[in-house]
Tab-separated table of C-alpha atoms and ligand atoms in Angstrom:
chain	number	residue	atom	x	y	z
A	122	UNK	CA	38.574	-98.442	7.596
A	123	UNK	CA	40.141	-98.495	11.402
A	124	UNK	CA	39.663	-101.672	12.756
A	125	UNK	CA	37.631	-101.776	15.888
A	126	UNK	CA	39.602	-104.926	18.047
A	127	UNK	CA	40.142	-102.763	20.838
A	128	UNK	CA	38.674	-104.239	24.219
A	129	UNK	CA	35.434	-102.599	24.699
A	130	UNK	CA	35.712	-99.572	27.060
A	131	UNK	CA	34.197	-100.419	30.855
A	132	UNK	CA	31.902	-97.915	30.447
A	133	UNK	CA	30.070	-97.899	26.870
A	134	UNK	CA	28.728	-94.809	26.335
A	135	UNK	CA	32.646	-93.283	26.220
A	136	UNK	CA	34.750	-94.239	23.334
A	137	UNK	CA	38.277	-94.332	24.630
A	138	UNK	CA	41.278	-94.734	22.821
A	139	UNK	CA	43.737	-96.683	24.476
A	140	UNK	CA	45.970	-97.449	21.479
A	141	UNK	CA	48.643	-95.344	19.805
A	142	UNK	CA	48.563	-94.376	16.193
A	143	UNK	CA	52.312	-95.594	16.245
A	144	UNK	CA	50.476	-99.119	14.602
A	145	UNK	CA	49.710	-96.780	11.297
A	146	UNK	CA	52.878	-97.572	8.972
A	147	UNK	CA	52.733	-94.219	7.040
A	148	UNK	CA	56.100	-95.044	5.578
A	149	UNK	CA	54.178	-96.024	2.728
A	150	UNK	CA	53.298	-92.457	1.791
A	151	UNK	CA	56.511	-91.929	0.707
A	152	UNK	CA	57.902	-90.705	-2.908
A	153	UNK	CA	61.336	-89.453	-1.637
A	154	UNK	CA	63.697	-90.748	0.379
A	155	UNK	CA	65.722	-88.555	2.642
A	156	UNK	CA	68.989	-90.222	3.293
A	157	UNK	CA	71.447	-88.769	5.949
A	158	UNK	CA	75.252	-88.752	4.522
A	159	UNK	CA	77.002	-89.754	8.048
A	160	UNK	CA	79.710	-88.121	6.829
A	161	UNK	CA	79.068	-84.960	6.521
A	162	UNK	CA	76.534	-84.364	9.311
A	163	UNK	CA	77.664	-82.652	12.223
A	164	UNK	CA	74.895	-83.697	14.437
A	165	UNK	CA	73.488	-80.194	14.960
A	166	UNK	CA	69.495	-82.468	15.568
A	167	UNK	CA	68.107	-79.909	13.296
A	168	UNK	CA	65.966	-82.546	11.531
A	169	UNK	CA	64.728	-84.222	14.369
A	170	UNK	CA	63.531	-81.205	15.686
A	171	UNK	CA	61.541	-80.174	12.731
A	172	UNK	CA	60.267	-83.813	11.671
A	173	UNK	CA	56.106	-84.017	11.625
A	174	UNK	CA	56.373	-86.660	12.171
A	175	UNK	CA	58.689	-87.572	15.162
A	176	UNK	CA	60.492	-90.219	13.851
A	177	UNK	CA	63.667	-89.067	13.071
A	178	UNK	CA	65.312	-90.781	16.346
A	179	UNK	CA	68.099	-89.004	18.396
A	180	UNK	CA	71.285	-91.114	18.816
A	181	UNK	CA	74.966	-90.435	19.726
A	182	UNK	CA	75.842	-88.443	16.589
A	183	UNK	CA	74.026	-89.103	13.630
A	184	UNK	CA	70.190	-89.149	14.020
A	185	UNK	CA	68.603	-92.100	12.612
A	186	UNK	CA	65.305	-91.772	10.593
A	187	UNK	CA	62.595	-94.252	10.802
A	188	UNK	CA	61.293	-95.249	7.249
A	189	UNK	CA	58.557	-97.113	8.589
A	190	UNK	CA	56.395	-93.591	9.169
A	191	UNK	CA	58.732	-91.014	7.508
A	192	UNK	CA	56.196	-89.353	5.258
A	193	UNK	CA	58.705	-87.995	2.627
A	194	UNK	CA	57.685	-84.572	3.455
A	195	UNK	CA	61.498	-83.309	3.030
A	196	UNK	CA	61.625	-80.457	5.807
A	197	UNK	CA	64.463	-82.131	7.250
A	198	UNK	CA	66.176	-82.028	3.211
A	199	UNK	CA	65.195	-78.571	3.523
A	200	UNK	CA	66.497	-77.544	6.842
A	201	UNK	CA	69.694	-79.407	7.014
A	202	UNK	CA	72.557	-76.637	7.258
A	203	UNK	CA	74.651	-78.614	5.827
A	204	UNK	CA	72.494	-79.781	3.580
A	205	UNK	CA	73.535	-83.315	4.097
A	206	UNK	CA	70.521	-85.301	3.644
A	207	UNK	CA	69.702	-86.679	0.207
A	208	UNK	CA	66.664	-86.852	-1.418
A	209	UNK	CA	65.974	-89.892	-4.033
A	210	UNK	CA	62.797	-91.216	-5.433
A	211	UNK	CA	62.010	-94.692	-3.734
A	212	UNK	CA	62.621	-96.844	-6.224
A	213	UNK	CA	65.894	-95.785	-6.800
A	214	UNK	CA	66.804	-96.017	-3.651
B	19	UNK	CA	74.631	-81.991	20.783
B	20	UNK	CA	71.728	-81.663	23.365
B	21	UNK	CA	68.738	-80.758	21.948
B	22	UNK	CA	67.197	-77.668	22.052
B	23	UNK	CA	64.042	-78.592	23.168
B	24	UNK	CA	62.777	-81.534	25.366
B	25	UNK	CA	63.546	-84.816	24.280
B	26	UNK	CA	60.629	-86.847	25.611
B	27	UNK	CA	57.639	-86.833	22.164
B	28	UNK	CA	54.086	-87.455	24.053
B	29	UNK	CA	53.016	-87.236	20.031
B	30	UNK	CA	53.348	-90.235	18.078
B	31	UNK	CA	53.870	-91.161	14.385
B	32	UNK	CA	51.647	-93.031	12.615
B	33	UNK	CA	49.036	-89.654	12.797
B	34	UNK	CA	47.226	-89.371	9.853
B	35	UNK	CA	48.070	-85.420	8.771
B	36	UNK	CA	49.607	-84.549	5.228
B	37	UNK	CA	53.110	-84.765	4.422
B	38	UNK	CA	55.110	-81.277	5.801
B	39	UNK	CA	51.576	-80.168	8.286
B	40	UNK	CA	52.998	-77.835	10.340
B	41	UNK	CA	49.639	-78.491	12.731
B	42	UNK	CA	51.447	-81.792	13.633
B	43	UNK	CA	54.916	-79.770	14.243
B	44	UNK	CA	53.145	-77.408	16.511
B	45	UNK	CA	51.321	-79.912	19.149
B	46	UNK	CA	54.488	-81.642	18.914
B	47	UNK	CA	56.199	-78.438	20.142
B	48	UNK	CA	53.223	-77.772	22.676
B	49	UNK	CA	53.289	-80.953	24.442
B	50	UNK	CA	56.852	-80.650	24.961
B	51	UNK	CA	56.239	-77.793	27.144
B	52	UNK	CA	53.172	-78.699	28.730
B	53	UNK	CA	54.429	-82.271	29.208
B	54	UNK	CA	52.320	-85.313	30.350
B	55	UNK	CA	49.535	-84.302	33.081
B	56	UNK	CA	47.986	-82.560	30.199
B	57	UNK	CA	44.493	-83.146	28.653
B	58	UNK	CA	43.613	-82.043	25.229
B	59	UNK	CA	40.186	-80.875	23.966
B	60	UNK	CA	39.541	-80.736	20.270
B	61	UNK	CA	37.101	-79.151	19.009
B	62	UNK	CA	35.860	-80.378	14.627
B	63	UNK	CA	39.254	-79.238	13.005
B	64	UNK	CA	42.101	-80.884	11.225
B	65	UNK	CA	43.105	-82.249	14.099
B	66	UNK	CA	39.953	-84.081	14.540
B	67	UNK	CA	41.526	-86.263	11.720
B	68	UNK	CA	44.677	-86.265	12.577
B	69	UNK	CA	44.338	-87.827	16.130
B	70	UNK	CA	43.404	-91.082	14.238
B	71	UNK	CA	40.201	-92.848	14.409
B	72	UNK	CA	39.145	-94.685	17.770
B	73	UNK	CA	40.882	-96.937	19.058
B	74	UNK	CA	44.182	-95.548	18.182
B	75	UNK	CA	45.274	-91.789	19.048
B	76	UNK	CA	48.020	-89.817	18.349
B	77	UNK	CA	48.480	-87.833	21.455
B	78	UNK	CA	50.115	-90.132	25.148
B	79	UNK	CA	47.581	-87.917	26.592
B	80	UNK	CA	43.428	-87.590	27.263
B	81	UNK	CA	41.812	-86.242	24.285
B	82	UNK	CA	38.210	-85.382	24.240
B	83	UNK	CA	36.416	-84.451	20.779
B	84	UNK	CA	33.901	-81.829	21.062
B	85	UNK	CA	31.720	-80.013	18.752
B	86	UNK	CA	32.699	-77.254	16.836
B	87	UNK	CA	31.844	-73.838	18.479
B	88	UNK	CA	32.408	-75.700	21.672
B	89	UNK	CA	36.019	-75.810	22.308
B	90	UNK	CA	36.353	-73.067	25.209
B	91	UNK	CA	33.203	-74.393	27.167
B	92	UNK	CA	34.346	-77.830	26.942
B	93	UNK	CA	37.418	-77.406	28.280
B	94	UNK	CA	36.019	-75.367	30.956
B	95	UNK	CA	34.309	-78.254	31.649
B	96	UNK	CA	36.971	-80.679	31.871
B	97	UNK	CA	39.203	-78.089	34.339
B	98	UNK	CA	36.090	-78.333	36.360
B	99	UNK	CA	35.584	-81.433	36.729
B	100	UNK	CA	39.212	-82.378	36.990
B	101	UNK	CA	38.904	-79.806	40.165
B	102	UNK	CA	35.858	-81.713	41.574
B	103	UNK	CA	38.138	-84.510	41.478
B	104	UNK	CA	40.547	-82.840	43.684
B	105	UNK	CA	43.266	-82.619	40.411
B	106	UNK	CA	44.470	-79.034	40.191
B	107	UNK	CA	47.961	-79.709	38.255
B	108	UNK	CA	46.402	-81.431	35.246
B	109	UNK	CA	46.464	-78.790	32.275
B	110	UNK	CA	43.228	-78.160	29.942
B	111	UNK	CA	44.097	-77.520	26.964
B	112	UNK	CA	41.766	-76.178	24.077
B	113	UNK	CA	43.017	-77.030	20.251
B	114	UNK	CA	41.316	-75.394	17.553
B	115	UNK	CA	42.157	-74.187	14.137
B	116	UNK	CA	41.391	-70.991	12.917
B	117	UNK	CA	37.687	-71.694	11.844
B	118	UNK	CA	36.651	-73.116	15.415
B	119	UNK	CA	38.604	-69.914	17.086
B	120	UNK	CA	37.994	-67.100	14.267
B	121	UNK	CA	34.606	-67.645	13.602
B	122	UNK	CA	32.516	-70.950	15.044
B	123	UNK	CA	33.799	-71.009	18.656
B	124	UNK	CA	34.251	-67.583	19.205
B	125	UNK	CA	31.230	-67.092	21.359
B	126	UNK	CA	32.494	-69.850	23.411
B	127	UNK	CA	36.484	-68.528	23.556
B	128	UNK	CA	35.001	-65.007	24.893
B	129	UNK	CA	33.111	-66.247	27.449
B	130	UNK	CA	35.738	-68.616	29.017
B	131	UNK	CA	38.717	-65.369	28.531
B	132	UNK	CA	35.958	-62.705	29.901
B	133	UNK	CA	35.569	-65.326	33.127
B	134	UNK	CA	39.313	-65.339	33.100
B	135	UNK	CA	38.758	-69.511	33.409
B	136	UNK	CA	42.179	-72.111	33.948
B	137	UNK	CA	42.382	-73.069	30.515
B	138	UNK	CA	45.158	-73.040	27.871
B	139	UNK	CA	43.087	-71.788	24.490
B	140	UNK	CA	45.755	-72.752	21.224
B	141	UNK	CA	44.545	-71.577	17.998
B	142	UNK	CA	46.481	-73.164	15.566
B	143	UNK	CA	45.941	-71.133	12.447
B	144	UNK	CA	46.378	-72.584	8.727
B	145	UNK	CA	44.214	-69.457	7.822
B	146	UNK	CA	41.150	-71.891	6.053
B	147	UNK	CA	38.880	-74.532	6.801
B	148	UNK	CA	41.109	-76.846	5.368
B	149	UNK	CA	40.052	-80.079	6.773
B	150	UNK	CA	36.855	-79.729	4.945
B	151	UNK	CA	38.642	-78.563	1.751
B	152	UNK	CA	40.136	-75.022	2.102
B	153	UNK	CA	36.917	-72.716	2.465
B	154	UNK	CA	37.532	-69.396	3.978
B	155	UNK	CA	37.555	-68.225	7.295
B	156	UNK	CA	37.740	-65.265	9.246
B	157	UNK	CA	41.530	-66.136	9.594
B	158	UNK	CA	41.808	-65.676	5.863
B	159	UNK	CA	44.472	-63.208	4.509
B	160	UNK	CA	43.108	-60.669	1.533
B	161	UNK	CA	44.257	-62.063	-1.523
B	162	UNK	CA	44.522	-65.565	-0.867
B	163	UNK	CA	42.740	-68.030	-3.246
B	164	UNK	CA	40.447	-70.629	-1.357
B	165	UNK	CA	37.764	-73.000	-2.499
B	166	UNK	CA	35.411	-70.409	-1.599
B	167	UNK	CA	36.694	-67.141	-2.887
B	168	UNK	CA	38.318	-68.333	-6.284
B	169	UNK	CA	39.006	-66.529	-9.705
B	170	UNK	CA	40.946	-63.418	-9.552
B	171	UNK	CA	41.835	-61.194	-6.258
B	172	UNK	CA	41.206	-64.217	-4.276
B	173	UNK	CA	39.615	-63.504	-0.574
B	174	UNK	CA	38.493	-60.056	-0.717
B	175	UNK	CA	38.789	-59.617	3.255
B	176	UNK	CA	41.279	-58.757	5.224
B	177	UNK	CA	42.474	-61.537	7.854
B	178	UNK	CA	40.287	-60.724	10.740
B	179	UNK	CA	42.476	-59.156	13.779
B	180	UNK	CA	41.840	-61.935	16.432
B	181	UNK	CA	44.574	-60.947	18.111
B	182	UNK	CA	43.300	-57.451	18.718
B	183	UNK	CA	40.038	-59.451	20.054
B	184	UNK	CA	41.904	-61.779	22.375
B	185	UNK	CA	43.667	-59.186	24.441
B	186	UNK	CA	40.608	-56.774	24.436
B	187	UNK	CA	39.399	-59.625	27.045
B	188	UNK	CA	42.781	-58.524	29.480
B	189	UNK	CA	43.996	-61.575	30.107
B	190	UNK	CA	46.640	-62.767	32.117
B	191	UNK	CA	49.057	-64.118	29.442
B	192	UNK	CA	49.453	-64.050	25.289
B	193	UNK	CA	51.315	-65.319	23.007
B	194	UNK	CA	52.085	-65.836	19.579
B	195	UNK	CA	54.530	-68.207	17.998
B	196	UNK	CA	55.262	-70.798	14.907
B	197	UNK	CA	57.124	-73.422	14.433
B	198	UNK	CA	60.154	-72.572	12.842
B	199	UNK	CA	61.112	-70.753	15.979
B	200	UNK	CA	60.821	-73.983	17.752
B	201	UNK	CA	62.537	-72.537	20.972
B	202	UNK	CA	60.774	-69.879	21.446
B	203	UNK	CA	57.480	-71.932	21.217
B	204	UNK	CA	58.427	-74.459	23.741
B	205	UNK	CA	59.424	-71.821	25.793
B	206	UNK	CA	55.809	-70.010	25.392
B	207	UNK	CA	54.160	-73.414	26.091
B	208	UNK	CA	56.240	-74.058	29.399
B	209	UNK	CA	55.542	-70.521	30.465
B	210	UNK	CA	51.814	-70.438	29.762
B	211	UNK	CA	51.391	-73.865	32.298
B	212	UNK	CA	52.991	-71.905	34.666
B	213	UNK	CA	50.395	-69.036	34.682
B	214	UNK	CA	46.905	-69.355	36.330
B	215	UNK	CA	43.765	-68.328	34.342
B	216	UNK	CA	42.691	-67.563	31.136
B	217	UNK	CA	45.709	-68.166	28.622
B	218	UNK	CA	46.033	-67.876	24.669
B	219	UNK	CA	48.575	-68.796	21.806
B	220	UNK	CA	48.213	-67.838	18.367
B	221	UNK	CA	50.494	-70.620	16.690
B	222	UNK	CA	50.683	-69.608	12.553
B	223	UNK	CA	50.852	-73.070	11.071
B	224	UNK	CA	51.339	-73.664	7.043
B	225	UNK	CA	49.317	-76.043	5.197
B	226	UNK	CA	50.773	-77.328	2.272
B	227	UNK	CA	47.963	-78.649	0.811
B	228	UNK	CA	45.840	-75.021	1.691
B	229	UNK	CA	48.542	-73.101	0.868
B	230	UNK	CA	49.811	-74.698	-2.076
B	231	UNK	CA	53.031	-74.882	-1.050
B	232	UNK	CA	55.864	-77.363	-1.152
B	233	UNK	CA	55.627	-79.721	1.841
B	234	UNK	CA	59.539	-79.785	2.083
B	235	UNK	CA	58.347	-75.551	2.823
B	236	UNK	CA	56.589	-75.706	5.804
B	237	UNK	CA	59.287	-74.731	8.054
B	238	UNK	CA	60.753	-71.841	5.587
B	239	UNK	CA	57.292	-70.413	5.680
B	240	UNK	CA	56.892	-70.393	9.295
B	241	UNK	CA	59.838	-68.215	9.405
B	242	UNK	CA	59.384	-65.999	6.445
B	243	UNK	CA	56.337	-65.000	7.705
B	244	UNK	CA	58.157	-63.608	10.109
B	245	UNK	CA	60.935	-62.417	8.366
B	246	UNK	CA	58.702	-60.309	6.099
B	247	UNK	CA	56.996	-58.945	9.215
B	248	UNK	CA	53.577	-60.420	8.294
B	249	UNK	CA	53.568	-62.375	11.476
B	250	UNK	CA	54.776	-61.236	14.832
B	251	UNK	CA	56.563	-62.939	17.210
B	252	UNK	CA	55.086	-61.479	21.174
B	253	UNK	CA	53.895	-62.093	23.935
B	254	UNK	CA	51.497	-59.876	26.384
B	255	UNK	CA	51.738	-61.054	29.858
B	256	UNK	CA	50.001	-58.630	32.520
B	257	UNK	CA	49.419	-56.108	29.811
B	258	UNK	CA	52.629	-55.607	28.720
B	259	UNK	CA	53.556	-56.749	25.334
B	260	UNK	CA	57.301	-57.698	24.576
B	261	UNK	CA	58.119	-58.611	20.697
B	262	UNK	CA	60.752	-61.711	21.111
B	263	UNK	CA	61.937	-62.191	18.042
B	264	UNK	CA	62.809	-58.636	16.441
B	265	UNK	CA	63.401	-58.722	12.636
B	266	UNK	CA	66.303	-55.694	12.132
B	267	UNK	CA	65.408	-55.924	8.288
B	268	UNK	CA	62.133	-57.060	6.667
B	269	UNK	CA	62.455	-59.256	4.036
B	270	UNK	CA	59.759	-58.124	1.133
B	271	UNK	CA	57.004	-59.750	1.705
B	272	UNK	CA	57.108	-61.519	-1.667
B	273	UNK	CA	59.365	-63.877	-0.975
B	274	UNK	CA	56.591	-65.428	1.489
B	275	UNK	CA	53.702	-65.138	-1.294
B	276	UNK	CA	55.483	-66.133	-4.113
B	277	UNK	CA	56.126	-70.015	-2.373
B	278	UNK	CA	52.281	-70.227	-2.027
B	279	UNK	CA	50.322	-71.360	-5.062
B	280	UNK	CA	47.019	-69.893	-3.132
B	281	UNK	CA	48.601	-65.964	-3.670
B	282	UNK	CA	49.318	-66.958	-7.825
B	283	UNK	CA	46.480	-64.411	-8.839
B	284	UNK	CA	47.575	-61.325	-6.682
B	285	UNK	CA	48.749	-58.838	-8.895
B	286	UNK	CA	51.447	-56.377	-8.591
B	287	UNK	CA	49.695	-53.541	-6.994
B	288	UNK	CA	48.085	-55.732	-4.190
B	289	UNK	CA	51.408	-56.937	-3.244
B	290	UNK	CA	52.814	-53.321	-3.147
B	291	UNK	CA	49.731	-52.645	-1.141
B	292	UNK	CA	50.723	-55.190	1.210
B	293	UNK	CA	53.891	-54.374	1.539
B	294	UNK	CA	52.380	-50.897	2.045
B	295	UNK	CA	50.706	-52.351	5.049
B	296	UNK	CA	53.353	-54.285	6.466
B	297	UNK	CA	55.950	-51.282	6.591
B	298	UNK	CA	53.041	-48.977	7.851
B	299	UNK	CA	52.417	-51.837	10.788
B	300	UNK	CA	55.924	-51.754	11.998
B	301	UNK	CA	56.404	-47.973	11.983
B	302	UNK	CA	53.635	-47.634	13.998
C	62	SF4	S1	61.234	-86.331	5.154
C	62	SF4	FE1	59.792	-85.384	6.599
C	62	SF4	S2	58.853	-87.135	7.639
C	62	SF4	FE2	60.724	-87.904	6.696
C	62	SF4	S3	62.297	-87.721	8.286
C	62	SF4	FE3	62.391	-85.840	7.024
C	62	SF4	S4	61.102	-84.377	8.124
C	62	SF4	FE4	60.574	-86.432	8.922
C	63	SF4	S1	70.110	-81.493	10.259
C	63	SF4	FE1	71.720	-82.374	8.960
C	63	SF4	S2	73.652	-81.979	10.053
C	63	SF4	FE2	71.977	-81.646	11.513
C	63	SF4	S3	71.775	-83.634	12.561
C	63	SF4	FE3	70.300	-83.650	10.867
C	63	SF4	S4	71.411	-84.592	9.150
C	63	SF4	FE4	72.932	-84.022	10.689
């Protein structure tokens, strides 16, 4: 159930969302864990482009993924061309 | 590297869509080329959902939720009144899925093309109502299993040609695109803002849970559907159409059924008769 602590719109009859769904941890869908090898990625940004979610963060090199909403979909496992980014149950990892 | 795309994300995580929707990829990619002085309408689809309950939302823009077969006149709406308001440079943009644009809001989505109105319509098409559990629609292709035409042979239809229906309204610009061509998307998104009156995109956008496919597939779907020729990349701008992603040699189509649990029950001679169809298509 969404909690409804928001500060009451100034007009009532119009429900306005003023808060970002960025507060929903969906990292906790996950099975899999994609897991970038640093080594062997070249950098190429093809999984942050294709990520759902948007939260596969663009740095210098190596794009950093953000377990705290990664959903564990694995399009970025799939896309890689270099097929750098490993895939491991949760537990394991 | 520099992306290939913009960098800035006016989506956020934390929406509530399944793991690998390719609905989330595409506003994603739309917003990107749009950018921020956009407002969103959505009309009931999957995106309803995804959005995330009140008070939280998923977009850094203004949503407003509409009724189903409503999607077109709302936004009309909203580009007028933005107008009465003396705001010409904010975009409208209309977000449906294939059930509010195939079938339910079709009324609507004629009457705001045949008035040629300053809207963006998107019809992002996972070819079911899947957000109420994968019943068919119009957007439907023959042969696919849904909740609603199970047991053998699937949907008996073929996929309704809304494309065909679209431009028989003569608009000023059309497009289709899907994700895995990310580029080319953007692009289409960045070019339809800068076009006055009555736009569309057709965005083809896998479902893994509708589809019964692989989540990690969403993207290799996207582009196998245009590999095989099943889905074309064009766009139709002042009547002339330009194909922007030519495929010099088809995959068989196939390769895109066989990844989708909802094509298990075709049987051999409906996918030659497919294939029949694509191959006829393209030497047309
Ligand atoms: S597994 Fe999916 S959600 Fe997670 S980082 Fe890769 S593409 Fe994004
Ligand atoms: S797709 Fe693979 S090689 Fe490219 S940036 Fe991501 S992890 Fe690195």
């Amino acid at each position: 159930m969404p909690e409804l602590e928001a500060p009451a719109p100034s007009d009532p009859r119009v429900i306005v969302s003023g808060r970002s769904t960025a507060e929903n941890l969906t990292g906790n869908w996950r099975t899999l864990r994609p897991s970038i090898d640093a080594a062997r990625c070249t950098g190429c940004l093809i999984c942050w482009k294709y990520c759902p979610e948007a939260c596969v963060a663009l740095t210098e090199k190596v794009p950093v993924i953000d377990y705290s909403y990664c959903k564990g979909c694995g399009i970025c496992v799939e896309e890689c061309p270099t097929r750098c980014i490993g895939f491991a149950p949760e537990e394991a990892a | 590297m520099k992306p290939s795309i913009a960098e800035e994300e006016l989506m956020s995580p934390g929406h509530l869509a399944c793991q690998g929707c390719s609905a989330t990829i595409s506003m994603r990619y739309a917003l990107k080329g749009l950018g921020r002085e956009t407002a969103v309408v959505l009309p009931a689809c999957c995106w309803t959902v995804l959005a995330g309950p009140a008070p939280r939302s998923a977009l850094g823009v203004p949503v407003l939720h509409t009724a189903f077969a409503s999607a077109a006149a709302a936004a009309c709406g909203v580009k007028a009144g933005l107008l009465a308001r003396g705001d010409s440079r904010t975009q409208v943009m209309a977000w449906a899925g294939d059930g509010g644009t195939f079938d339910i809001g079709l009324q609507a989505l004629s009457g705001a093309a045949d008035r040629d109105e300053d809207i963006l319509y998107v019809c992002y098409d996972n070819e079911a109502y899947m957000n109420t559990g994968i019943q068919r629609s119009g957007g439907t292709p023959q042969g696919a299993w849904t909740m609603t035409t199970p047991g053998q042979g699937g949907s008996r239809r073929p996929k309704k040609d809304l494309d065909a229906i679209v431009l028989a309204h003569h608009i000023p610009y059309f497009a289709t695109a899907t994700p895995a061509y990310a580029e080319d998307m953007v692009r289409k998104f960045q070019k339809a803002r800068s076009i006055k009156g009555f736009r569309f995109i057709h965005v083809l956008s896998p479902c893994p849970p509708g589809w019964k496919s692989e989540p990690a597939d969403s993207i290799k779907l996207s582009r196998l559907a245009v590999q095989t020729g099943l889905f074309r990349l064009y766009e139709v701008e002042g009547g002339r159409s330009r194909l922007n992603v030519p495929v010099a040699k088809r995959k068989p189509v196939g390769e895109y059924l066989r990844l989708q649990g909802r094509f298990r029950a075709m049987t051999p001679q409906e996918e030659a008769r497919l294939q029949r169809r694509v191959d006829e298509a393209w030497s047309a």
